[in-house]
Short mmCIF file of C-alpha atoms and ligand atoms in Angstrom, two decimals:
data_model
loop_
_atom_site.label_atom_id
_atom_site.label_comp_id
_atom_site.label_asym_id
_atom_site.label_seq_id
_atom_site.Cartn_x
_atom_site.Cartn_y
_atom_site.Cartn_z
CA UNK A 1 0.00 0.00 0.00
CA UNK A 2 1.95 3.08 -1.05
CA UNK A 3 1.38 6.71 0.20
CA UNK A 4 0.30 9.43 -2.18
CA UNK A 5 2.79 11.58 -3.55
CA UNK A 6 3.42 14.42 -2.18
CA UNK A 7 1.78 12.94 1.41
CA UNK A 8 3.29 12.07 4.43
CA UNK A 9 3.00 10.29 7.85
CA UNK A 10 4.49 12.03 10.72
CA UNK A 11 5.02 10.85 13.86
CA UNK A 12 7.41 11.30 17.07
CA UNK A 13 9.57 12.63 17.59
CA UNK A 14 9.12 14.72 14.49
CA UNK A 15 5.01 15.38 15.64
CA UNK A 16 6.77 16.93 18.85
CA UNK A 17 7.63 19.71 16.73
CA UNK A 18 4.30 20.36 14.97
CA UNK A 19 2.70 20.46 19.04
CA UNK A 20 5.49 22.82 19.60
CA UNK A 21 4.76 25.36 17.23
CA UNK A 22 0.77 25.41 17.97
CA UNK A 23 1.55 25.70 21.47
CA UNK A 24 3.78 28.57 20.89
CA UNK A 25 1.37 30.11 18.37
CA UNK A 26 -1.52 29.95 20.91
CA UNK A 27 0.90 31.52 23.56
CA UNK A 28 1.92 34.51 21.54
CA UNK A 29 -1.27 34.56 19.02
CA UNK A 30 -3.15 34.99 22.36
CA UNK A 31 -1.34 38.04 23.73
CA UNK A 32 -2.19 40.18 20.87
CA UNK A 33 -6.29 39.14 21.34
CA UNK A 34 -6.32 36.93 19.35
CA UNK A 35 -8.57 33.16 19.54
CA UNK A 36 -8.62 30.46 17.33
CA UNK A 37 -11.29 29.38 14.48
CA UNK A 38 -11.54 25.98 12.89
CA UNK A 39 -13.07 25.80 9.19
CA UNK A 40 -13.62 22.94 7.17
CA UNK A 41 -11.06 21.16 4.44
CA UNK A 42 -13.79 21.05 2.34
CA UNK A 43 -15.41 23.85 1.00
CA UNK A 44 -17.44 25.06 -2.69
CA UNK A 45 -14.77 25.36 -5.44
CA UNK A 46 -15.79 28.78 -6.56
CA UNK A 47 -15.24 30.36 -2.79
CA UNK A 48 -11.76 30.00 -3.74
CA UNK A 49 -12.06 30.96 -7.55
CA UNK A 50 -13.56 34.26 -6.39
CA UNK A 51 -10.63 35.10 -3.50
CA UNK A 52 -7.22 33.19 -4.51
CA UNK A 53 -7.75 34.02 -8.02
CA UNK A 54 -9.27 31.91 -11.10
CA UNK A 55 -5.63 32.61 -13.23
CA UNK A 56 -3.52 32.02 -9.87
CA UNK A 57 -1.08 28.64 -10.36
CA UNK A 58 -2.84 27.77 -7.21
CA UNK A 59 -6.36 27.64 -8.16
CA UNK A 60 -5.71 26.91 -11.90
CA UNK A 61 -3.11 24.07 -11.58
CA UNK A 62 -2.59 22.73 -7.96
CA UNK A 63 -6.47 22.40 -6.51
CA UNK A 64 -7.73 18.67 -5.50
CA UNK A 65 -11.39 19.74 -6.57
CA UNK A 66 -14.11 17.46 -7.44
CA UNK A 67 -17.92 16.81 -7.84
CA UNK A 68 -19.71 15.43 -4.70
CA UNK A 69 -22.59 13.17 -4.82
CA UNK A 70 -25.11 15.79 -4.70
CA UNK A 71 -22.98 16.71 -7.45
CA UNK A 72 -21.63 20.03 -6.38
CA UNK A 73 -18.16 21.25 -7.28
CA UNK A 74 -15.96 21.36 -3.97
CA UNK A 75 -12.43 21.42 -3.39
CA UNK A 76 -9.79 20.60 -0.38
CA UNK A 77 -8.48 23.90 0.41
CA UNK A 78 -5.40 25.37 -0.62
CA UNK A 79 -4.91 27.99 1.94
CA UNK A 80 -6.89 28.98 5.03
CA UNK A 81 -7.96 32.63 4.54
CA UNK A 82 -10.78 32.05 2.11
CA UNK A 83 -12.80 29.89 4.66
CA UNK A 84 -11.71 31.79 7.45
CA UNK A 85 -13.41 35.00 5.46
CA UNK A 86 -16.18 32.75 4.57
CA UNK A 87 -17.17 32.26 8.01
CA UNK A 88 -16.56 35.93 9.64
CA UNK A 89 -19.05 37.05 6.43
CA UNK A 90 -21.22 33.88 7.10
CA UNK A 91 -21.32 34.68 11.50
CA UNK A 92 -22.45 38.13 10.80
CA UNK A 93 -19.81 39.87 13.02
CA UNK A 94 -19.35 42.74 10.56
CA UNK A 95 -22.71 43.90 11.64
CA UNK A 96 -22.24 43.57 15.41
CA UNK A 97 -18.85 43.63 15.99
CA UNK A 98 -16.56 44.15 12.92
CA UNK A 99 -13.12 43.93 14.41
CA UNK A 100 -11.72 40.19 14.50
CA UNK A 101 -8.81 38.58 15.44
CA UNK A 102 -8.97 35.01 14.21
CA UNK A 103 -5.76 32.33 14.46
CA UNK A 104 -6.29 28.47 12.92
CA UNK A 105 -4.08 25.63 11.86
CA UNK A 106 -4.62 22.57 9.63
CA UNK A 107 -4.37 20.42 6.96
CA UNK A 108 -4.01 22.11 3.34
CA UNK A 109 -4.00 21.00 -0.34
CA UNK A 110 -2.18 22.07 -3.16
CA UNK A 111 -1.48 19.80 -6.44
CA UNK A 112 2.24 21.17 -6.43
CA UNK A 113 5.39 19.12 -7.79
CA UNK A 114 6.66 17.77 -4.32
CA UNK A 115 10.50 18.40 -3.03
CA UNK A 116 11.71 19.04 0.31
CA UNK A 117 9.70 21.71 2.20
CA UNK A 118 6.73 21.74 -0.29
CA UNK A 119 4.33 18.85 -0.16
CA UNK A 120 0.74 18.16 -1.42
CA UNK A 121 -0.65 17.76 1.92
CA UNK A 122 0.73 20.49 4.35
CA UNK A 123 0.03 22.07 7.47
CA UNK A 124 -0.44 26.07 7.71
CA UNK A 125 -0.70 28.24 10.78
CA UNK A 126 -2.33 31.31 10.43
CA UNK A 127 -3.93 34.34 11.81
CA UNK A 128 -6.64 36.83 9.62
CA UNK A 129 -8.08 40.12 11.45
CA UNK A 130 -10.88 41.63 9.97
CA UNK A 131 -12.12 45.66 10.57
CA UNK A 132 -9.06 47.72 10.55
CA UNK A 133 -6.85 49.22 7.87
CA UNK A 134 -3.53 50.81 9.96
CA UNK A 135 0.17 50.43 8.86
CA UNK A 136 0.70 50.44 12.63
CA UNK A 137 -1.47 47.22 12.26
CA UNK A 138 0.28 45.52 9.42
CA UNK A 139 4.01 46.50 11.86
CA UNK A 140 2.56 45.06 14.38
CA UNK A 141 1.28 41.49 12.76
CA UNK A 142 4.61 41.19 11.18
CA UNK A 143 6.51 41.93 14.61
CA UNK A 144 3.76 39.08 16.20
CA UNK A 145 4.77 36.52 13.24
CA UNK A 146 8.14 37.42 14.01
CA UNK A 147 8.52 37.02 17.48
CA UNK A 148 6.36 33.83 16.91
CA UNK A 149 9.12 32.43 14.80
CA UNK A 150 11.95 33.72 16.95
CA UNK A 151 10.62 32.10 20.24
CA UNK A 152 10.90 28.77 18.50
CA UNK A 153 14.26 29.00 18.20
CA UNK A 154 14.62 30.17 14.35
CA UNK A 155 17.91 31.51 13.32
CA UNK A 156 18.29 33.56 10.20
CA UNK A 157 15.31 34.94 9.32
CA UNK A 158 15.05 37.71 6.52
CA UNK A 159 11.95 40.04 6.24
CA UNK A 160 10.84 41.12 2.60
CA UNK A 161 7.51 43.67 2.36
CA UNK A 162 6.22 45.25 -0.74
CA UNK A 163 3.30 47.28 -1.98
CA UNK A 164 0.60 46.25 -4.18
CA UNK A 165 -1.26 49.63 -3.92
CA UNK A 166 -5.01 49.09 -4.44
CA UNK A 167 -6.68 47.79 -7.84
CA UNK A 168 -7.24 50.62 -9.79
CA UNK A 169 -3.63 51.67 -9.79
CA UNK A 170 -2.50 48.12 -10.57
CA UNK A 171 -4.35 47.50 -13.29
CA UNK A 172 -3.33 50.36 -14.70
CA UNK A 173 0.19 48.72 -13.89
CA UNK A 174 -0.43 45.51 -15.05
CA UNK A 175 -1.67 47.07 -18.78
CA UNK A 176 2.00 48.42 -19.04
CA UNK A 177 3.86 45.65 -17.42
CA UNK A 178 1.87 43.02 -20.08
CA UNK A 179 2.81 45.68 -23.00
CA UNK A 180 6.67 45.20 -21.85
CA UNK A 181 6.57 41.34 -21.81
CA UNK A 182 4.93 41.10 -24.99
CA UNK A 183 7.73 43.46 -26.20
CA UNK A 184 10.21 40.78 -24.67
CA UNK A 185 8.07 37.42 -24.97
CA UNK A 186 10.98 35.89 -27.73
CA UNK A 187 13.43 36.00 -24.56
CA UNK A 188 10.94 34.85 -21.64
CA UNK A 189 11.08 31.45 -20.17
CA UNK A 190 8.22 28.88 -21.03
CA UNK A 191 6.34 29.49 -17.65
CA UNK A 192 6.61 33.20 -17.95
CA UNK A 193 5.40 33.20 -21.77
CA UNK A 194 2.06 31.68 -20.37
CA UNK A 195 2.09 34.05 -17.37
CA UNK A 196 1.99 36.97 -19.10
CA UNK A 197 -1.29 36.28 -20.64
CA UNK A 198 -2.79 34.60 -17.45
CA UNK A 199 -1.07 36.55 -14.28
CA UNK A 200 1.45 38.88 -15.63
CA UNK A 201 2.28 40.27 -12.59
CA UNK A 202 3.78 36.74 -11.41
CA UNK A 203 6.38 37.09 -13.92
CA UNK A 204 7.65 39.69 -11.60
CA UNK A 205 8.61 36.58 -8.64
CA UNK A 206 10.04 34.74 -11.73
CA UNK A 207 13.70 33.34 -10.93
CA UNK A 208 14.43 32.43 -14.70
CA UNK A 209 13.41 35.53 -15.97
CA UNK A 210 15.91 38.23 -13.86
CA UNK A 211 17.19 40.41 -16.91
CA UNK A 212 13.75 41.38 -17.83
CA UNK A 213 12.70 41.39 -14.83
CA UNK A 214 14.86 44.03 -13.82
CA UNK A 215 13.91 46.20 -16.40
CA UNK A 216 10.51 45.98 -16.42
CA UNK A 217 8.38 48.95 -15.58
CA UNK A 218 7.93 49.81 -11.39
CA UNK A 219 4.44 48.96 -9.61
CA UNK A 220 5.48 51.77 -7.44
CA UNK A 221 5.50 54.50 -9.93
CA UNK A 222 1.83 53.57 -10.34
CA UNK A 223 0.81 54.00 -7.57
CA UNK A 224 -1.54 56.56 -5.71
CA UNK A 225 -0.68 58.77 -3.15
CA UNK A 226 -3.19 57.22 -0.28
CA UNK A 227 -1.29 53.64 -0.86
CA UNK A 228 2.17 55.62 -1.17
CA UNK A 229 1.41 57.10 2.01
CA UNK A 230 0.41 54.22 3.23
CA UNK A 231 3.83 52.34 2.63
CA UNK A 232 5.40 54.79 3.89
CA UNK A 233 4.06 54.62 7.25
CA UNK A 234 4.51 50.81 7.21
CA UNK A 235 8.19 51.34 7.28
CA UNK A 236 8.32 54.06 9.89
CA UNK A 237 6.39 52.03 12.44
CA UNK A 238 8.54 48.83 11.37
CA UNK A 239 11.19 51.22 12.45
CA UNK A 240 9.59 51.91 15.65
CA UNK A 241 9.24 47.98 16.12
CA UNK A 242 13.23 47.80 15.47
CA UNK A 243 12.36 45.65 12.87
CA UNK A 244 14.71 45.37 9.84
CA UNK A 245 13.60 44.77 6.62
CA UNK A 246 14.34 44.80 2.91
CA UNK A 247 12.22 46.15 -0.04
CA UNK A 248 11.38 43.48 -2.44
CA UNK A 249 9.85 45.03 -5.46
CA UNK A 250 9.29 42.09 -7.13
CA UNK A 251 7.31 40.41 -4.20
CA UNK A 252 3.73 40.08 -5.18
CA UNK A 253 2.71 36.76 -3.34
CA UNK A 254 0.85 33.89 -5.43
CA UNK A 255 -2.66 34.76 -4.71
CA UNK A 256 -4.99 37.84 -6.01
CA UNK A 257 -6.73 38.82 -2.96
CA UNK A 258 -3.88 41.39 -1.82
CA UNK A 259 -3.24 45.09 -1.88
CA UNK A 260 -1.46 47.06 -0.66
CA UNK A 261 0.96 45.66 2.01
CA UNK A 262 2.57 42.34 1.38
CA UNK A 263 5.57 40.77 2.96
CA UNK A 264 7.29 37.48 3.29
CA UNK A 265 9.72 35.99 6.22
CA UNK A 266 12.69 34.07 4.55
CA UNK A 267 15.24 31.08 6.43
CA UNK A 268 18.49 31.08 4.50
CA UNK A 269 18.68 27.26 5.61
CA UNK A 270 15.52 26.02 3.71
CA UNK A 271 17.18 25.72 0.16
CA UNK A 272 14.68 26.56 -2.62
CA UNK A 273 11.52 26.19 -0.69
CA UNK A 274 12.96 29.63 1.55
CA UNK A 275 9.18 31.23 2.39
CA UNK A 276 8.44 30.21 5.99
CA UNK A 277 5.78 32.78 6.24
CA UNK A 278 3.82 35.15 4.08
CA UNK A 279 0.75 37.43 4.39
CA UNK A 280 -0.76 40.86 3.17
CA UNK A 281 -3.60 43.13 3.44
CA UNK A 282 -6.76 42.19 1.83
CA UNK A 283 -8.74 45.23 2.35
CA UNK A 284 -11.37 44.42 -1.32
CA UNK A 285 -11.74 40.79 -0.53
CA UNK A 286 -14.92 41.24 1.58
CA UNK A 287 -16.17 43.86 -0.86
CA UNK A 288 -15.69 41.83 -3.53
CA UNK A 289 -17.24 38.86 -2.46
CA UNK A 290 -20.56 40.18 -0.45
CA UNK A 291 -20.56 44.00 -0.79
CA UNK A 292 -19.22 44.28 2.84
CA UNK A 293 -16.59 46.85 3.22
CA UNK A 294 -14.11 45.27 6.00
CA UNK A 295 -10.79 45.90 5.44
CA UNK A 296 -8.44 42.72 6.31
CA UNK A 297 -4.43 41.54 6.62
CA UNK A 298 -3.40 38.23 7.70
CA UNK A 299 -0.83 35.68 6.77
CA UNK A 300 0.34 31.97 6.60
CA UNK A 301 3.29 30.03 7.96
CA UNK A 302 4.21 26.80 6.54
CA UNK A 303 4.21 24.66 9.45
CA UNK A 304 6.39 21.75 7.77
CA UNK A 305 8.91 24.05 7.21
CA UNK A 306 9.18 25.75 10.34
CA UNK A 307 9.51 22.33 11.63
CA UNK A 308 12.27 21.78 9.37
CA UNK A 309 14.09 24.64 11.09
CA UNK A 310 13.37 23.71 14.88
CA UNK A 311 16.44 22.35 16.92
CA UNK A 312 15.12 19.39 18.62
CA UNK A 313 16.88 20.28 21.76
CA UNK A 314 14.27 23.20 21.83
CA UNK A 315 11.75 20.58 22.56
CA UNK A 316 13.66 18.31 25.06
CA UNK A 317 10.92 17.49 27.48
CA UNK A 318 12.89 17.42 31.32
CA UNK A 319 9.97 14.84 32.00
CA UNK A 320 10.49 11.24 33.70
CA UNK A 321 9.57 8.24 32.28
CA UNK A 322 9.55 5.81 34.70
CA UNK A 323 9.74 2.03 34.43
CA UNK A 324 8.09 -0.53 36.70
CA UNK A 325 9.41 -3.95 37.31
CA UNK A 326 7.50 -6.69 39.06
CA UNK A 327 7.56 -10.23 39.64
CA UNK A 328 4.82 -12.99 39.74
CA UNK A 329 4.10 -13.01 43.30
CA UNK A 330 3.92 -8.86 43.36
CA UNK A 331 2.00 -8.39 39.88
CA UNK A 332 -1.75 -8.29 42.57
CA UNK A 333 0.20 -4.61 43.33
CA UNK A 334 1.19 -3.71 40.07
CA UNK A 335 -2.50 -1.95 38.90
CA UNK A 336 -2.33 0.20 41.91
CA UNK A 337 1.13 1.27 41.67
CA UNK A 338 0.73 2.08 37.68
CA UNK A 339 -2.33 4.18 38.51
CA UNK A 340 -0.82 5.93 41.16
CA UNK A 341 2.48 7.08 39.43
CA UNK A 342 0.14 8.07 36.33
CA UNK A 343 -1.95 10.26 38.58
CA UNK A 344 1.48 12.03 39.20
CA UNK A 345 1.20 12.98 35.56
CA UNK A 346 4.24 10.34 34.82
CA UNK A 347 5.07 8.47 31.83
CA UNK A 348 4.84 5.03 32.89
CA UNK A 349 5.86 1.55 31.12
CA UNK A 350 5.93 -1.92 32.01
CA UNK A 351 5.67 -5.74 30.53
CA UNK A 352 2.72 -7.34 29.85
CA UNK A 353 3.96 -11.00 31.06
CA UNK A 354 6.09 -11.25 34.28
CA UNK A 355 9.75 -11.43 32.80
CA UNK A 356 12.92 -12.07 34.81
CA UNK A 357 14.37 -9.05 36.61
CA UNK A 358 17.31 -9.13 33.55
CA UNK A 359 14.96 -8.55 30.99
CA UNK A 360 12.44 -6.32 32.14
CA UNK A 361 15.96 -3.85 33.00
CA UNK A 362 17.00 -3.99 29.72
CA UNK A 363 13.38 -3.00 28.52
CA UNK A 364 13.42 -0.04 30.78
CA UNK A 365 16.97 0.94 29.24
CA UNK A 366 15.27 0.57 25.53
CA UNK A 367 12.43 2.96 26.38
CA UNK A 368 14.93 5.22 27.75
CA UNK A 369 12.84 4.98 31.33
CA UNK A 370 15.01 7.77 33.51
CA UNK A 371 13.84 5.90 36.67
CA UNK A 372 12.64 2.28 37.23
CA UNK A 373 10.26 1.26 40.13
CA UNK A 374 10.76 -2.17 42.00
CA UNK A 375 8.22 -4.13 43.18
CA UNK A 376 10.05 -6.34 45.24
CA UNK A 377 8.02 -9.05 47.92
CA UNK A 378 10.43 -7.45 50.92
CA UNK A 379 9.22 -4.22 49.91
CA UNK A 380 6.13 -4.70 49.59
CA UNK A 381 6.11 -6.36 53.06
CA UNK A 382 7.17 -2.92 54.48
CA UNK A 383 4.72 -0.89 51.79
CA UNK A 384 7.17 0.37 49.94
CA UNK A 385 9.14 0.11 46.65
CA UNK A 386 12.76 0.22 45.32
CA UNK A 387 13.54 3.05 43.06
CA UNK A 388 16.73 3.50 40.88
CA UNK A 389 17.33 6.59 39.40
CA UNK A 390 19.56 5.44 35.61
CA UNK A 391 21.16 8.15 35.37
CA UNK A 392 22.79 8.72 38.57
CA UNK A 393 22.52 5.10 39.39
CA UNK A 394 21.47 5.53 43.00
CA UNK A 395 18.80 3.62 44.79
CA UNK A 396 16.63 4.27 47.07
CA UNK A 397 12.99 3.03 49.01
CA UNK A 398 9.84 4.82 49.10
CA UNK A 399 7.08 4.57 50.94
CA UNK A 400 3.94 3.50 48.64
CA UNK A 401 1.63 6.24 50.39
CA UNK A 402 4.02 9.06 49.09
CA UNK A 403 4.96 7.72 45.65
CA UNK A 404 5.57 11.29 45.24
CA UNK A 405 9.30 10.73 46.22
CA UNK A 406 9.86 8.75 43.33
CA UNK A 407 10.57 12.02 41.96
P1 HAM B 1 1.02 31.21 0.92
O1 HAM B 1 2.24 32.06 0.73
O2 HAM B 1 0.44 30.58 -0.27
O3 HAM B 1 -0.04 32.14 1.62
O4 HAM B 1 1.33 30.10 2.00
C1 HAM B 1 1.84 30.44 3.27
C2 HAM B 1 2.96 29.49 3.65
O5 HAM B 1 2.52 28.14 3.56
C3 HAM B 1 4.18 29.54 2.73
O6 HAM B 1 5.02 30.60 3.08
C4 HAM B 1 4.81 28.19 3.01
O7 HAM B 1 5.61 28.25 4.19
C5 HAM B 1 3.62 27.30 3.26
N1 HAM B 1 3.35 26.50 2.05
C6 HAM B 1 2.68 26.86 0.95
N2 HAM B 1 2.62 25.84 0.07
C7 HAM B 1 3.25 24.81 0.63
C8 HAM B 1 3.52 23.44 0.24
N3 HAM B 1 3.10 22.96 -0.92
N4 HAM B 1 4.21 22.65 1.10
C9 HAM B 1 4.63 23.12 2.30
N5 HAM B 1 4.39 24.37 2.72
C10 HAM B 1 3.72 25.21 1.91
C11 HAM B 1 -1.31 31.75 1.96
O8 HAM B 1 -1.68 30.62 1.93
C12 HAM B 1 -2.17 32.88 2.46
N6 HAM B 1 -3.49 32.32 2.81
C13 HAM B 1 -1.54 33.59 3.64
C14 HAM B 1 -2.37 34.70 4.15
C15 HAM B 1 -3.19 34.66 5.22
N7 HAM B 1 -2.51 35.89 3.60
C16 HAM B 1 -3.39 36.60 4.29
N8 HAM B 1 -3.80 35.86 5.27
#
């Protein structure tokens, strides 16, 4: 039985990780008001059409979408913001309380060639707030994703933010940009010659494609004065944060719903799959798809990557696992003695069959037990049991009624 491509199975210790960086999301997600929201994997097809973008490689190319047996067109979802929008617009909050600070993890789909760091099936953690449009806002989500990454230990981290100004100006943008490429299509690469008729302004994150990418006209020339402004403040409360950055004028991120401010956080150790993070301001999204004027930023890490960077020593649990040896004419105590260490909030191991002393030690040494409890018949006499501590090798008895000594 083979796994999908592109799938995985992950277990411990690696899983440790994954637990790691929810619990540290909740932790810091939490201090900045923020609570969590689960959506569904499934969802219609067209929610995503409409937000991510019908030309986007992402809802074009990589979407597992399908026909159910009531025969309507759904999809596993790519990303998490268009469900997470689905069901602010679908609670009603804009009309009773319009500001929202949402956080969610899971499971998401995307149809992509598979290499290390980018899978079919991956795991995102994100955060979307709905009812405010501030560039002290957008400094401060990218300081929260930040320090989010940094308390897990990541090293190396590079922040990239751009502006997408709003629509009008970039379509006016994207009419000249297209006029350029055409003017250069002999000398694009494959992908970008179908780009420029589909999503021109992806051409712009193209890596094969840097000589005309560098000449190609600037977004920021088009834009208005309200988004230049706008941009401008971003980077002096960034500054304010102490948070360095780097223009990237070429960033425009893969899906359509942005404008505005857009930024990505980079890990020089991830090889060609460098994007732990990304987000942007989606301030037309909830216009666009009910008439409801909420402006809106969020962003997305890629949880399998972030893993990828986590020292495991970050995660070393200081916890006991204890080991309990018994012998046929003390296994009547054994039930007792298990249930008691467990309600100590130990892990706790021991055979099934009564084995000789020899061979339930080297069990405990296998599981990597830190301290192993003996149930010995002259200890029991007394109510108490042997403990020896493996790693300093001492030994000493404990009275059954305070098991808490064991530790
Ligand atoms: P995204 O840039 O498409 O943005 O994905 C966010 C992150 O998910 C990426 O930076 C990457 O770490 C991870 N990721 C994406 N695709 C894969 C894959 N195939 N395998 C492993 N990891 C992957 C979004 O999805 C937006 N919804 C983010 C956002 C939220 N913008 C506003 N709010």
């Amino acid at each position: 039985m083979n796994l999908l491509r592109g799938m995985r199975d992950i277990y411990s210790p690696e899983i440790d990780k994954y637990d790691f960086i929810i619990d540290t999301a909740r932790k810091i997600f939490s201090k900045y008001s923020y609570t969590r929201i689960s959506t569904p994997l499934l969802e219609e097809f067209d929610l995503f059409k409409r937000s991510a973008g019908d030309e986007t490689d992402i809802v074009s190319k990589e979407m597992y979408d399908f026909f159910d047996k009531g025969n309507r067109h759904i999809a596993l979802r790519p990303e998490g913001t268009a469900g997470v929008v689905r069901a602010y617009l679908n609670s009603n909050m804009h009309k009773i309380n319009p500001v929202v600070n949402w956080y969610y993890y899971g499971s998401m789909y995307r149809y992509e060639a598979p290499q290390k760091g980018r899978y079919r099936e991956f795991s995102q953690i994100g955060v979307e707030s709905f009812g405010i449009r501030s560039a002290f806002q957008d400094a401060e989500i990218i300081s929260m994703a930040l320090e989010f990454l940094k308390t897990l230990g990541l090293k190396d981290l590079s922040l990239e933010i751009n502006t997408l100004g709003n629509i009008n100006s970039r379509k006016k943008y994207i009419e000249k940009l297209k006029e350029y490429l055409l003017d250069n299509f002999d000398k694009l690469s494959d992908n970008s010659k179908v780009r420029v008729y589909k999503n021109p302004l992806r051409v712009l994150d193209s890596k094969e494609d840097d000589e005309i990418v560098k000449n190609a006209p600037k977004l920021i020339k088009y834009l208005d004065e309200e988004s230049l402004n706008f941009f401008e403040d971003l980077k002096k409360y960034l500054k304010m944060f102490n948070i360095n950055y780097t223009v990237n004028e070429n960033l425009v991120r893969g899906l359509d719903y942005y404008q505005d401010t857009v930024f990505e956080i980079k890990s020089s150790m991830l090889g060609a799959q460098s994007t732990v993070l990304g987000g942007g301001r989606y301030d037309k999204l909830l216009e666009d798809l009910t008439n409801t004027k909420i402006p809106a930023i969020g962003f997305a890490g890629g949880i399998d990557r972030i893993a990828l960077l986590i020292d495991e020593k970050m995660i070393e649990k200081n916890e006991e696992k204890i080991f309990v040896v018994y012998f046929e004419n003390t296994k009547h105590k054994l039930i007792e003695i298990v249930e008691k260490l467990r309600n100590l909030d130990l892990i706790v191991n021991f055979e099934y069959e009564t084995k000789s002393f020899n061979s339930q030690m080297k069990k405990a040494n296998k599981l990597g037990a830190t301290k192993v409890v003996i149930l010995g018949e002259e200890e029991l006499a007394d109510n108490m049991v042997s403990v020896k501590d493996f790693k300093t090798s001492e030994q000493k008895k404990v009275s059954i009624d305070n098991l808490k000594e064991v530790v």
